Amino acid sequence: MTKKIEIATLANGCFWCTEAIFQRLKGVKKVTAGYTGGTTKNPSYHQVTTGKTGHAEAIQIKFDSNIISYQEILEVFFSTHNPTTLNRQGYDVGSQYRSAIFYHSEAQKQIAEDFIKVLTDAHVFDKPIVTEVQPFDVFYTAEEYHQNYYNNNKTQGYCVAVINPKLEKFLKKFKSKLKKEK
């Protein structure tokens, strides 16, 4: 079977948390932290955190769709953040922390819209889903110190207090989809 590498670009709060989650999924080849959905060319972290560039903290996921489907990626996406809070995830507030799917094809757009409809119709969340579904334009890779952040900083306060609980919940729920530990 030949590899079928696809790209998903998602924003669901702080990219340190989301990178740590998606890195652990079977079929995910690479996760890159960065910025997308804004107007400033090649923004810095400092610029994005002001909320004035229009960018969201996002991750770009390269995955083998023979191993994990785009819909499975979205299942993890919607299970690991709150898609009902506008411009907010936990203590992180601002448009840079919005919930958004940046689709790379009409097929991805349709899968995302259909998945949101299924979640809405099933009343999975108590409030309406506010996740944006937008065409992908450009992705700017975040500064090097943001890459592989959790794995490089597991004892840092934010990692212990915020990422660890999210990661533990994810690991229990998606046990069958995890890469084998090395």
PDB file of C-alpha atoms in Angstrom:
ATOM      1  CA  MET A   1       0.000   0.000   0.000  1.00  0.00           C
ATOM      2  CA  THR A   2       1.446   3.370  -0.989  1.00  0.00           C
ATOM      3  CA  LYS A   3       1.355   6.246   1.439  1.00  0.00           C
ATOM      4  CA  LYS A   4      -1.280   8.856   0.743  1.00  0.00           C
ATOM      5  CA  ILE A   5      -0.028  11.949   2.538  1.00  0.00           C
ATOM      6  CA  GLU A   6      -2.603  14.684   3.106  1.00  0.00           C
ATOM      7  CA  ILE A   7      -2.566  17.942   5.029  1.00  0.00           C
ATOM      8  CA  ALA A   8      -5.025  19.222   7.620  1.00  0.00           C
ATOM      9  CA  THR A   9      -4.791  22.741   9.044  1.00  0.00           C
ATOM     10  CA  LEU A  10      -6.669  23.278  12.293  1.00  0.00           C
ATOM     11  CA  ALA A  11      -6.962  25.962  14.956  1.00  0.00           C
ATOM     12  CA  ASN A  12      -8.323  24.997  18.341  1.00  0.00           C
ATOM     13  CA  GLY A  13      -6.621  27.120  20.955  1.00  0.00           C
ATOM     14  CA  CYS A  14      -3.018  27.100  22.034  1.00  0.00           C
ATOM     15  CA  PHE A  15      -0.905  25.216  19.508  1.00  0.00           C
ATOM     16  CA  TRP A  16       1.269  23.741  22.255  1.00  0.00           C
ATOM     17  CA  CYS A  17      -1.690  21.635  23.430  1.00  0.00           C
ATOM     18  CA  THR A  18      -2.932  20.606  20.016  1.00  0.00           C
ATOM     19  CA  GLU A  19       0.514  19.720  18.696  1.00  0.00           C
ATOM     20  CA  ALA A  20       1.086  17.378  21.667  1.00  0.00           C
ATOM     21  CA  ILE A  21      -2.204  15.604  21.000  1.00  0.00           C
ATOM     22  CA  PHE A  22      -1.939  15.082  17.243  1.00  0.00           C
ATOM     23  CA  GLN A  23       1.724  13.981  17.399  1.00  0.00           C
ATOM     24  CA  ARG A  24       0.570  10.848  19.218  1.00  0.00           C
ATOM     25  CA  LEU A  25      -1.879   9.581  16.572  1.00  0.00           C
ATOM     26  CA  LYS A  26      -1.086   6.631  14.303  1.00  0.00           C
ATOM     27  CA  GLY A  27      -0.750   7.845  10.736  1.00  0.00           C
ATOM     28  CA  VAL A  28       0.317  11.372  11.661  1.00  0.00           C
ATOM     29  CA  LYS A  29       3.718  11.983  10.113  1.00  0.00           C
ATOM     30  CA  LYS A  30       4.386  15.572  11.200  1.00  0.00           C
ATOM     31  CA  VAL A  31       2.722  18.353  13.182  1.00  0.00           C
ATOM     32  CA  THR A  32       3.886  21.939  12.752  1.00  0.00           C
ATOM     33  CA  ALA A  33       2.832  24.845  14.962  1.00  0.00           C
ATOM     34  CA  GLY A  34       2.124  28.106  13.195  1.00  0.00           C
ATOM     35  CA  TYR A  35      -0.266  30.848  12.212  1.00  0.00           C
ATOM     36  CA  THR A  36      -2.993  31.062   9.570  1.00  0.00           C
ATOM     37  CA  GLY A  37      -6.180  32.892   8.695  1.00  0.00           C
ATOM     38  CA  GLY A  38      -4.885  36.450   9.050  1.00  0.00           C
ATOM     39  CA  THR A  39      -3.684  39.366   6.970  1.00  0.00           C
ATOM     40  CA  THR A  40      -0.134  40.099   8.177  1.00  0.00           C
ATOM     41  CA  LYS A  41       2.549  38.410   6.099  1.00  0.00           C
ATOM     42  CA  ASN A  42       5.000  36.243   8.063  1.00  0.00           C
ATOM     43  CA  PRO A  43       3.772  37.316  11.510  1.00  0.00           C
ATOM     44  CA  SER A  44       5.723  36.764  14.697  1.00  0.00           C
ATOM     45  CA  TYR A  45       4.301  35.159  17.842  1.00  0.00           C
ATOM     46  CA  HIS A  46       4.329  38.560  19.523  1.00  0.00           C
ATOM     47  CA  GLN A  47       2.270  40.062  16.675  1.00  0.00           C
ATOM     48  CA  VAL A  48      -0.238  37.196  16.667  1.00  0.00           C
ATOM     49  CA  THR A  49      -0.763  37.368  20.444  1.00  0.00           C
ATOM     50  CA  THR A  50      -1.997  40.962  20.105  1.00  0.00           C
ATOM     51  CA  GLY A  51      -4.997  39.675  18.131  1.00  0.00           C
ATOM     52  CA  LYS A  52      -4.436  42.408  15.523  1.00  0.00           C
ATOM     53  CA  THR A  53      -3.066  40.234  12.691  1.00  0.00           C
ATOM     54  CA  GLY A  54      -6.227  38.151  12.290  1.00  0.00           C
ATOM     55  CA  HIS A  55      -4.232  34.928  12.523  1.00  0.00           C
ATOM     56  CA  ALA A  56      -5.132  31.942  14.647  1.00  0.00           C
ATOM     57  CA  GLU A  57      -2.590  29.808  16.448  1.00  0.00           C
ATOM     58  CA  ALA A  58      -2.872  26.657  14.362  1.00  0.00           C
ATOM     59  CA  ILE A  59      -1.269  23.362  13.565  1.00  0.00           C
ATOM     60  CA  GLN A  60      -0.600  21.822  10.207  1.00  0.00           C
ATOM     61  CA  ILE A  61      -0.817  18.047  10.237  1.00  0.00           C
ATOM     62  CA  LYS A  62       0.725  15.801   7.590  1.00  0.00           C
ATOM     63  CA  PHE A  63      -0.970  12.426   7.788  1.00  0.00           C
ATOM     64  CA  ASP A  64      -1.226   9.156   5.875  1.00  0.00           C
ATOM     65  CA  SER A  65      -4.910   8.875   5.011  1.00  0.00           C
ATOM     66  CA  ASN A  66      -4.506   5.117   4.509  1.00  0.00           C
ATOM     67  CA  ILE A  67      -3.917   4.922   8.280  1.00  0.00           C
ATOM     68  CA  ILE A  68      -6.044   7.771   9.656  1.00  0.00           C
ATOM     69  CA  SER A  69      -8.805   9.547   7.778  1.00  0.00           C
ATOM     70  CA  TYR A  70      -9.544  13.258   7.691  1.00  0.00           C
ATOM     71  CA  GLN A  71     -12.803  12.518   9.494  1.00  0.00           C
ATOM     72  CA  GLU A  72     -10.872  10.760  12.287  1.00  0.00           C
ATOM     73  CA  ILE A  73      -8.611  13.829  12.524  1.00  0.00           C
ATOM     74  CA  LEU A  74     -11.772  15.937  12.942  1.00  0.00           C
ATOM     75  CA  GLU A  75     -13.114  13.538  15.572  1.00  0.00           C
ATOM     76  CA  VAL A  76     -10.000  14.166  17.663  1.00  0.00           C
ATOM     77  CA  PHE A  77     -10.164  17.907  16.900  1.00  0.00           C
ATOM     78  CA  PHE A  78     -13.730  18.243  18.192  1.00  0.00           C
ATOM     79  CA  SER A  79     -13.082  15.991  21.190  1.00  0.00           C
ATOM     80  CA  THR A  80     -10.067  17.895  22.477  1.00  0.00           C
ATOM     81  CA  HIS A  81     -11.285  21.498  22.604  1.00  0.00           C
ATOM     82  CA  ASN A  82     -14.476  23.455  23.152  1.00  0.00           C
ATOM     83  CA  PRO A  83     -15.870  24.389  19.716  1.00  0.00           C
ATOM     84  CA  THR A  84     -18.704  26.396  21.288  1.00  0.00           C
ATOM     85  CA  THR A  85     -16.683  29.275  22.743  1.00  0.00           C
ATOM     86  CA  LEU A  86     -16.046  32.148  20.372  1.00  0.00           C
ATOM     87  CA  ASN A  87     -12.422  33.301  20.387  1.00  0.00           C
ATOM     88  CA  ARG A  88     -11.580  31.453  23.571  1.00  0.00           C
ATOM     89  CA  GLN A  89     -10.127  28.192  24.857  1.00  0.00           C
ATOM     90  CA  GLY A  90      -9.902  28.015  28.628  1.00  0.00           C
ATOM     91  CA  TYR A  91      -7.814  30.918  29.892  1.00  0.00           C
ATOM     92  CA  ASP A  92      -6.647  31.812  26.374  1.00  0.00           C
ATOM     93  CA  VAL A  93      -8.845  34.624  25.043  1.00  0.00           C
ATOM     94  CA  GLY A  94      -8.757  36.380  21.663  1.00  0.00           C
ATOM     95  CA  SER A  95      -9.387  35.656  17.993  1.00  0.00           C
ATOM     96  CA  GLN A  96      -5.955  33.989  17.826  1.00  0.00           C
ATOM     97  CA  TYR A  97      -7.462  31.137  19.908  1.00  0.00           C
ATOM     98  CA  ARG A  98     -10.582  30.623  17.792  1.00  0.00           C
ATOM     99  CA  SER A  99     -11.839  27.259  16.632  1.00  0.00           C
ATOM    100  CA  ALA A 100     -11.330  26.927  12.880  1.00  0.00           C
ATOM    101  CA  ILE A 101     -10.854  24.374  10.131  1.00  0.00           C
ATOM    102  CA  PHE A 102      -8.873  25.561   7.106  1.00  0.00           C
ATOM    103  CA  TYR A 103      -9.744  23.111   4.351  1.00  0.00           C
ATOM    104  CA  HIS A 104      -7.357  22.156   1.544  1.00  0.00           C
ATOM    105  CA  SER A 105      -9.953  20.717  -0.843  1.00  0.00           C
ATOM    106  CA  GLU A 106     -13.685  20.691  -1.499  1.00  0.00           C
ATOM    107  CA  ALA A 107     -13.738  17.153  -0.097  1.00  0.00           C
ATOM    108  CA  GLN A 108     -12.262  18.378   3.213  1.00  0.00           C
ATOM    109  CA  LYS A 109     -14.779  21.235   3.287  1.00  0.00           C
ATOM    110  CA  GLN A 110     -17.682  18.825   2.787  1.00  0.00           C
ATOM    111  CA  ILE A 111     -16.400  16.375   5.411  1.00  0.00           C
ATOM    112  CA  ALA A 112     -15.982  19.227   7.933  1.00  0.00           C
ATOM    113  CA  GLU A 113     -19.430  20.701   7.267  1.00  0.00           C
ATOM    114  CA  ASP A 114     -21.081  17.260   7.402  1.00  0.00           C
ATOM    115  CA  PHE A 115     -19.277  16.411  10.647  1.00  0.00           C
ATOM    116  CA  ILE A 116     -20.386  19.684  12.278  1.00  0.00           C
ATOM    117  CA  LYS A 117     -23.968  18.953  11.197  1.00  0.00           C
ATOM    118  CA  VAL A 118     -23.835  15.455  12.724  1.00  0.00           C
ATOM    119  CA  LEU A 119     -22.493  16.867  16.010  1.00  0.00           C
ATOM    120  CA  THR A 120     -25.133  19.607  15.997  1.00  0.00           C
ATOM    121  CA  ASP A 121     -28.012  17.255  15.168  1.00  0.00           C
ATOM    122  CA  ALA A 122     -26.884  14.829  17.897  1.00  0.00           C
ATOM    123  CA  HIS A 123     -26.680  17.685  20.456  1.00  0.00           C
ATOM    124  CA  VAL A 124     -23.157  16.603  21.403  1.00  0.00           C
ATOM    125  CA  PHE A 125     -22.521  20.093  22.806  1.00  0.00           C
ATOM    126  CA  ASP A 126     -24.849  22.170  24.991  1.00  0.00           C
ATOM    127  CA  LYS A 127     -24.231  25.306  22.928  1.00  0.00           C
ATOM    128  CA  PRO A 128     -23.954  25.949  19.166  1.00  0.00           C
ATOM    129  CA  ILE A 129     -20.654  25.061  17.464  1.00  0.00           C
ATOM    130  CA  VAL A 130     -18.853  28.257  16.399  1.00  0.00           C
ATOM    131  CA  THR A 131     -15.985  26.575  14.532  1.00  0.00           C
ATOM    132  CA  GLU A 132     -15.170  28.453  11.328  1.00  0.00           C
ATOM    133  CA  VAL A 133     -14.760  26.443   8.129  1.00  0.00           C
ATOM    134  CA  GLN A 134     -12.583  28.457   5.750  1.00  0.00           C
ATOM    135  CA  PRO A 135     -10.479  27.790   2.672  1.00  0.00           C
ATOM    136  CA  PHE A 136      -6.789  27.379   3.415  1.00  0.00           C
ATOM    137  CA  ASP A 137      -4.651  30.250   2.185  1.00  0.00           C
ATOM    138  CA  VAL A 138      -1.188  30.360   3.720  1.00  0.00           C
ATOM    139  CA  PHE A 139       0.456  28.848   6.793  1.00  0.00           C
ATOM    140  CA  TYR A 140       3.346  30.540   8.552  1.00  0.00           C
ATOM    141  CA  THR A 141       5.522  28.242  10.650  1.00  0.00           C
ATOM    142  CA  ALA A 142       5.911  29.501  14.221  1.00  0.00           C
ATOM    143  CA  GLU A 143       9.276  30.227  15.728  1.00  0.00           C
ATOM    144  CA  GLU A 144      11.488  27.201  16.448  1.00  0.00           C
ATOM    145  CA  TYR A 145      10.950  27.271  20.227  1.00  0.00           C
ATOM    146  CA  HIS A 146       7.211  26.600  19.623  1.00  0.00           C
ATOM    147  CA  GLN A 147       7.909  23.400  17.683  1.00  0.00           C
ATOM    148  CA  ASN A 148       7.595  20.159  19.657  1.00  0.00           C
ATOM    149  CA  TYR A 149       6.968  22.391  22.662  1.00  0.00           C
ATOM    150  CA  TYR A 150       5.358  19.928  25.059  1.00  0.00           C
ATOM    151  CA  ASN A 151       7.882  17.150  24.411  1.00  0.00           C
ATOM    152  CA  ASN A 152      10.732  19.593  25.038  1.00  0.00           C
ATOM    153  CA  ASN A 153       9.164  21.265  28.106  1.00  0.00           C
ATOM    154  CA  LYS A 154       7.116  18.654  29.984  1.00  0.00           C
ATOM    155  CA  THR A 155       7.972  20.084  33.416  1.00  0.00           C
ATOM    156  CA  GLN A 156       7.180  23.707  32.497  1.00  0.00           C
ATOM    157  CA  GLY A 157       4.193  25.086  34.482  1.00  0.00           C
ATOM    158  CA  TYR A 158       1.807  25.461  31.528  1.00  0.00           C
ATOM    159  CA  CYS A 159       2.549  21.927  30.360  1.00  0.00           C
ATOM    160  CA  VAL A 160       1.916  20.462  33.807  1.00  0.00           C
ATOM    161  CA  ALA A 161      -1.219  22.495  34.590  1.00  0.00           C
ATOM    162  CA  VAL A 162      -2.911  22.718  31.182  1.00  0.00           C
ATOM    163  CA  ILE A 163      -1.496  20.243  28.668  1.00  0.00           C
ATOM    164  CA  ASN A 164      -1.115  17.193  30.928  1.00  0.00           C
ATOM    165  CA  PRO A 165      -4.837  16.997  31.851  1.00  0.00           C
ATOM    166  CA  LYS A 166      -5.888  17.438  28.201  1.00  0.00           C
ATOM    167  CA  LEU A 167      -3.372  14.840  27.094  1.00  0.00           C
ATOM    168  CA  GLU A 168      -4.470  12.319  29.738  1.00  0.00           C
ATOM    169  CA  LYS A 169      -8.125  12.670  28.687  1.00  0.00           C
ATOM    170  CA  PHE A 170      -7.153  12.269  25.025  1.00  0.00           C
ATOM    171  CA  LEU A 171      -4.947   9.210  25.696  1.00  0.00           C
ATOM    172  CA  LYS A 172      -7.810   7.407  27.453  1.00  0.00           C
ATOM    173  CA  LYS A 173     -10.429   8.239  24.830  1.00  0.00           C
ATOM    174  CA  PHE A 174      -8.322   7.466  21.744  1.00  0.00           C
ATOM    175  CA  LYS A 175      -6.206   4.575  23.017  1.00  0.00           C
ATOM    176  CA  SER A 176      -6.787   2.500  19.865  1.00  0.00           C
ATOM    177  CA  LYS A 177      -5.542   5.320  17.607  1.00  0.00           C
ATOM    178  CA  LEU A 178      -2.238   5.950  19.371  1.00  0.00           C
ATOM    179  CA  LYS A 179       1.252   5.330  18.051  1.00  0.00           C
ATOM    180  CA  LYS A 180       3.171   2.667  19.920  1.00  0.00           C
ATOM    181  CA  GLU A 181       5.568   4.042  22.517  1.00  0.00           C
ATOM    182  CA  LYS A 182       9.221   3.799  21.498  1.00  0.00           C
TER     183      LYS A 182
END
